[in-house]
Amino acid sequence: MESLMAALREQEEAARFLAWPGDFDLDRGDHAEEVHLASGAALEGFAGDGAGGTYFFCGEGGEERPILYADSEGGAALIAVGLHELVRLLPVVPWWRDCQTFTDEESRECEAEYLEDMPDLVSRRDRAAAALGIDLPELAEVLARLREVATRLGEDFVLISTPEEHPYEPLFSV
């Protein structure tokens, strides 16, 4: 079976959608600052966003590893357990960084702003998902899972700025 990472690189329409509005670019895996996990587990940058944030695989293994996102302002959060989960999350809520409370109402407000700027968002999202052969979950499911991963599972994934030896701030506190 082909890896999802390889499929993302091969499916141009899906990669474009994930790059924008998903702000997930596989060509931006370097983080501006040297960082490590407090646990000492391995950390591998594999994608980034336009604002200098980085997506990291945590620990050993393949695409099933937990994924931590670190922004360029000193904030970090575990956001998915595995690349498959992340690729199902991003198309449903590309505005996830703005969902500080993980509520349906807050997400709908963000969605309205995105749709105003990008009326074809839903059709592009659906084409990207079809190209990758993934089923997209409902909004409530995505928000609940993001909340669970970021606030419960993420407690074990503390990112440390190596030069200063200080922890990044949690992106979400619910």
mmCIF file of C-alpha atoms in Angstrom:
data_model
loop_
_atom_site.group_PDB
_atom_site.id
_atom_site.type_symbol
_atom_site.label_atom_id
_atom_site.label_comp_id
_atom_site.label_asym_id
_atom_site.label_seq_id
_atom_site.Cartn_x
_atom_site.Cartn_y
_atom_site.Cartn_z
ATOM 1 C CA MET A 1 0.000 0.000 0.000
ATOM 2 C CA GLU A 2 1.267 3.448 -0.939
ATOM 3 C CA SER A 3 1.999 5.824 1.892
ATOM 4 C CA LEU A 4 -0.291 8.781 2.447
ATOM 5 C CA MET A 5 2.742 11.080 2.265
ATOM 6 C CA ALA A 6 3.497 9.787 -1.232
ATOM 7 C CA ALA A 7 -0.153 10.223 -2.228
ATOM 8 C CA LEU A 8 -0.084 13.817 -0.960
ATOM 9 C CA ARG A 9 2.934 14.519 -3.148
ATOM 10 C CA GLU A 10 1.341 12.856 -6.192
ATOM 11 C CA GLN A 11 -2.195 14.273 -5.938
ATOM 12 C CA GLU A 12 -1.628 17.843 -7.082
ATOM 13 C CA GLU A 13 -5.178 19.087 -6.431
ATOM 14 C CA ALA A 14 -5.200 17.672 -2.902
ATOM 15 C CA ALA A 15 -1.742 19.094 -2.188
ATOM 16 C CA ARG A 16 -2.871 22.538 -3.408
ATOM 17 C CA PHE A 17 -5.941 22.439 -1.174
ATOM 18 C CA LEU A 18 -3.931 21.371 1.849
ATOM 19 C CA ALA A 19 -1.377 24.121 1.125
ATOM 20 C CA TRP A 20 -4.226 26.629 1.000
ATOM 21 C CA PRO A 21 -6.575 26.950 2.778
ATOM 22 C CA GLY A 22 -5.123 24.165 4.941
ATOM 23 C CA ASP A 23 -1.808 26.032 5.325
ATOM 24 C CA PHE A 24 -0.007 22.673 5.262
ATOM 25 C CA ASP A 25 2.970 22.569 2.900
ATOM 26 C CA LEU A 26 5.179 19.496 2.634
ATOM 27 C CA ASP A 27 8.038 21.655 1.328
ATOM 28 C CA ARG A 28 8.348 23.586 4.628
ATOM 29 C CA GLY A 29 9.530 21.062 7.211
ATOM 30 C CA ASP A 30 12.275 23.134 8.840
ATOM 31 C CA HIS A 31 11.527 24.935 12.089
ATOM 32 C CA ALA A 32 13.208 28.310 12.646
ATOM 33 C CA GLU A 33 14.350 27.371 16.142
ATOM 34 C CA GLU A 34 16.078 24.288 17.493
ATOM 35 C CA VAL A 35 13.533 22.346 19.568
ATOM 36 C CA HIS A 36 13.143 18.997 21.290
ATOM 37 C CA LEU A 37 10.502 17.093 23.236
ATOM 38 C CA ALA A 38 10.771 17.163 27.024
ATOM 39 C CA SER A 39 10.405 13.372 27.005
ATOM 40 C CA GLY A 40 13.478 12.987 24.796
ATOM 41 C CA ALA A 41 11.437 11.232 22.089
ATOM 42 C CA ALA A 42 12.428 11.809 18.474
ATOM 43 C CA LEU A 43 11.038 14.833 16.652
ATOM 44 C CA GLU A 44 10.896 15.087 12.848
ATOM 45 C CA GLY A 45 9.679 18.206 11.042
ATOM 46 C CA PHE A 46 7.872 17.196 7.859
ATOM 47 C CA ALA A 47 5.642 20.131 6.836
ATOM 48 C CA GLY A 48 5.029 23.754 7.651
ATOM 49 C CA ASP A 49 2.752 26.720 7.169
ATOM 50 C CA GLY A 50 3.152 30.152 5.652
ATOM 51 C CA ALA A 51 3.654 31.849 9.023
ATOM 52 C CA GLY A 52 6.693 29.786 10.042
ATOM 53 C CA GLY A 53 4.876 27.053 11.941
ATOM 54 C CA THR A 54 6.017 23.438 11.680
ATOM 55 C CA TYR A 55 4.318 20.045 11.798
ATOM 56 C CA PHE A 56 6.420 17.390 13.568
ATOM 57 C CA PHE A 57 6.142 13.632 13.775
ATOM 58 C CA CYS A 58 6.837 12.582 17.388
ATOM 59 C CA GLY A 59 8.626 9.394 18.366
ATOM 60 C CA GLU A 60 9.771 6.500 16.230
ATOM 61 C CA GLY A 61 7.837 4.883 13.409
ATOM 62 C CA GLY A 62 6.064 6.005 10.278
ATOM 63 C CA GLU A 63 2.983 8.003 9.370
ATOM 64 C CA GLU A 64 1.057 6.678 12.370
ATOM 65 C CA ARG A 65 3.148 8.741 14.827
ATOM 66 C CA PRO A 66 1.565 11.583 16.826
ATOM 67 C CA ILE A 67 1.783 14.996 15.133
ATOM 68 C CA LEU A 68 2.699 18.135 17.029
ATOM 69 C CA TYR A 69 2.282 21.606 15.541
ATOM 70 C CA ALA A 70 4.544 24.452 16.708
ATOM 71 C CA ASP A 71 3.900 28.031 15.632
ATOM 72 C CA SER A 72 6.598 30.666 15.211
ATOM 73 C CA GLU A 73 5.491 32.540 18.338
ATOM 74 C CA GLY A 74 6.349 29.910 20.945
ATOM 75 C CA GLY A 75 3.089 27.944 21.009
ATOM 76 C CA ALA A 76 2.674 24.220 20.369
ATOM 77 C CA ALA A 77 0.036 21.501 20.558
ATOM 78 C CA LEU A 78 -0.411 17.887 19.656
ATOM 79 C CA ILE A 79 -3.081 17.984 16.953
ATOM 80 C CA ALA A 80 -3.399 14.482 15.504
ATOM 81 C CA VAL A 81 -2.371 10.902 16.022
ATOM 82 C CA GLY A 82 -1.026 9.992 12.629
ATOM 83 C CA LEU A 83 -0.936 11.590 9.219
ATOM 84 C CA HIS A 84 -4.248 10.002 8.207
ATOM 85 C CA GLU A 85 -6.017 11.730 11.097
ATOM 86 C CA LEU A 86 -4.377 15.074 10.256
ATOM 87 C CA VAL A 87 -5.342 14.832 6.590
ATOM 88 C CA ARG A 88 -8.959 14.158 7.625
ATOM 89 C CA LEU A 89 -8.919 17.131 10.041
ATOM 90 C CA LEU A 90 -7.407 19.839 7.813
ATOM 91 C CA PRO A 91 -10.029 19.776 5.051
ATOM 92 C CA VAL A 92 -12.916 19.932 7.541
ATOM 93 C CA VAL A 93 -11.475 22.740 9.697
ATOM 94 C CA PRO A 94 -8.604 24.479 7.910
ATOM 95 C CA TRP A 95 -9.216 27.272 10.446
ATOM 96 C CA TRP A 96 -8.371 24.980 13.393
ATOM 97 C CA ARG A 97 -5.754 27.413 14.774
ATOM 98 C CA ASP A 98 -8.535 29.948 15.335
ATOM 99 C CA CYS A 99 -10.764 27.476 17.222
ATOM 100 C CA GLN A 100 -9.486 28.113 20.714
ATOM 101 C CA THR A 101 -12.588 26.677 22.425
ATOM 102 C CA PHE A 102 -13.321 23.899 19.914
ATOM 103 C CA THR A 103 -17.012 24.747 19.784
ATOM 104 C CA ASP A 104 -19.276 24.217 16.810
ATOM 105 C CA GLU A 105 -20.387 27.878 17.002
ATOM 106 C CA GLU A 106 -16.819 29.194 16.963
ATOM 107 C CA SER A 107 -15.932 26.939 14.036
ATOM 108 C CA ARG A 108 -19.025 28.002 12.070
ATOM 109 C CA GLU A 109 -17.979 31.658 12.507
ATOM 110 C CA CYS A 110 -14.524 30.847 11.164
ATOM 111 C CA GLU A 111 -16.063 28.837 8.337
ATOM 112 C CA ALA A 112 -18.248 31.793 7.340
ATOM 113 C CA GLU A 113 -15.165 33.997 7.038
ATOM 114 C CA TYR A 114 -13.390 31.398 4.899
ATOM 115 C CA LEU A 115 -16.444 30.896 2.672
ATOM 116 C CA GLU A 116 -16.758 34.625 2.165
ATOM 117 C CA ASP A 117 -13.209 34.727 0.828
ATOM 118 C CA MET A 118 -13.353 31.341 -0.896
ATOM 119 C CA PRO A 119 -16.873 30.402 -2.057
ATOM 120 C CA ASP A 120 -15.601 27.199 -3.712
ATOM 121 C CA LEU A 121 -14.054 25.901 -0.472
ATOM 122 C CA VAL A 122 -16.460 22.978 -0.025
ATOM 123 C CA SER A 123 -16.190 21.755 -3.612
ATOM 124 C CA ARG A 124 -12.378 22.024 -3.522
ATOM 125 C CA ARG A 125 -12.317 20.194 -0.182
ATOM 126 C CA ASP A 126 -14.484 17.388 -1.499
ATOM 127 C CA ARG A 127 -12.340 16.991 -4.645
ATOM 128 C CA ALA A 128 -9.164 16.881 -2.531
ATOM 129 C CA ALA A 129 -10.636 14.203 -0.244
ATOM 130 C CA ALA A 130 -11.802 12.154 -3.220
ATOM 131 C CA ALA A 131 -8.354 12.396 -4.841
ATOM 132 C CA LEU A 132 -6.806 10.980 -1.665
ATOM 133 C CA GLY A 133 -9.553 8.391 -1.172
ATOM 134 C CA ILE A 134 -10.466 9.613 2.307
ATOM 135 C CA ASP A 135 -13.856 10.044 3.918
ATOM 136 C CA LEU A 136 -14.275 13.305 5.772
ATOM 137 C CA PRO A 137 -15.782 13.249 9.262
ATOM 138 C CA GLU A 138 -18.464 15.614 10.510
ATOM 139 C CA LEU A 139 -17.441 18.935 12.046
ATOM 140 C CA ALA A 140 -18.489 17.951 15.585
ATOM 141 C CA GLU A 141 -16.395 14.777 15.393
ATOM 142 C CA VAL A 142 -13.323 16.718 14.220
ATOM 143 C CA LEU A 143 -13.667 19.361 16.945
ATOM 144 C CA ALA A 144 -14.128 16.728 19.671
ATOM 145 C CA ARG A 145 -11.107 14.769 18.476
ATOM 146 C CA LEU A 146 -8.946 17.890 18.173
ATOM 147 C CA ARG A 147 -9.947 18.878 21.727
ATOM 148 C CA GLU A 148 -9.122 15.397 23.039
ATOM 149 C CA VAL A 149 -5.755 15.191 21.291
ATOM 150 C CA ALA A 150 -4.625 18.737 22.086
ATOM 151 C CA THR A 151 -5.699 18.886 25.712
ATOM 152 C CA ARG A 152 -5.530 15.297 26.986
ATOM 153 C CA LEU A 153 -3.127 13.292 24.874
ATOM 154 C CA GLY A 154 -0.955 16.342 24.258
ATOM 155 C CA GLU A 155 0.057 16.643 27.906
ATOM 156 C CA ASP A 156 2.802 14.098 27.197
ATOM 157 C CA PHE A 157 4.214 16.084 24.250
ATOM 158 C CA VAL A 158 5.833 19.213 25.646
ATOM 159 C CA LEU A 159 7.998 21.050 23.121
ATOM 160 C CA ILE A 160 11.131 22.721 24.465
ATOM 161 C CA SER A 161 13.145 25.521 22.877
ATOM 162 C CA THR A 162 16.604 23.958 22.988
ATOM 163 C CA PRO A 163 18.713 27.151 23.256
ATOM 164 C CA GLU A 164 16.639 28.649 26.086
ATOM 165 C CA GLU A 165 15.488 25.349 27.610
ATOM 166 C CA HIS A 166 11.991 26.729 28.113
ATOM 167 C CA PRO A 167 8.749 25.020 27.104
ATOM 168 C CA TYR A 168 6.508 26.278 24.351
ATOM 169 C CA GLU A 169 3.126 27.548 25.550
ATOM 170 C CA PRO A 170 0.093 25.319 24.904
ATOM 171 C CA LEU A 171 -1.867 26.605 21.895
ATOM 172 C CA PHE A 172 -5.136 25.503 23.447
ATOM 173 C CA SER A 173 -6.394 25.441 26.992
ATOM 174 C CA VAL A 174 -9.885 24.065 27.416
#
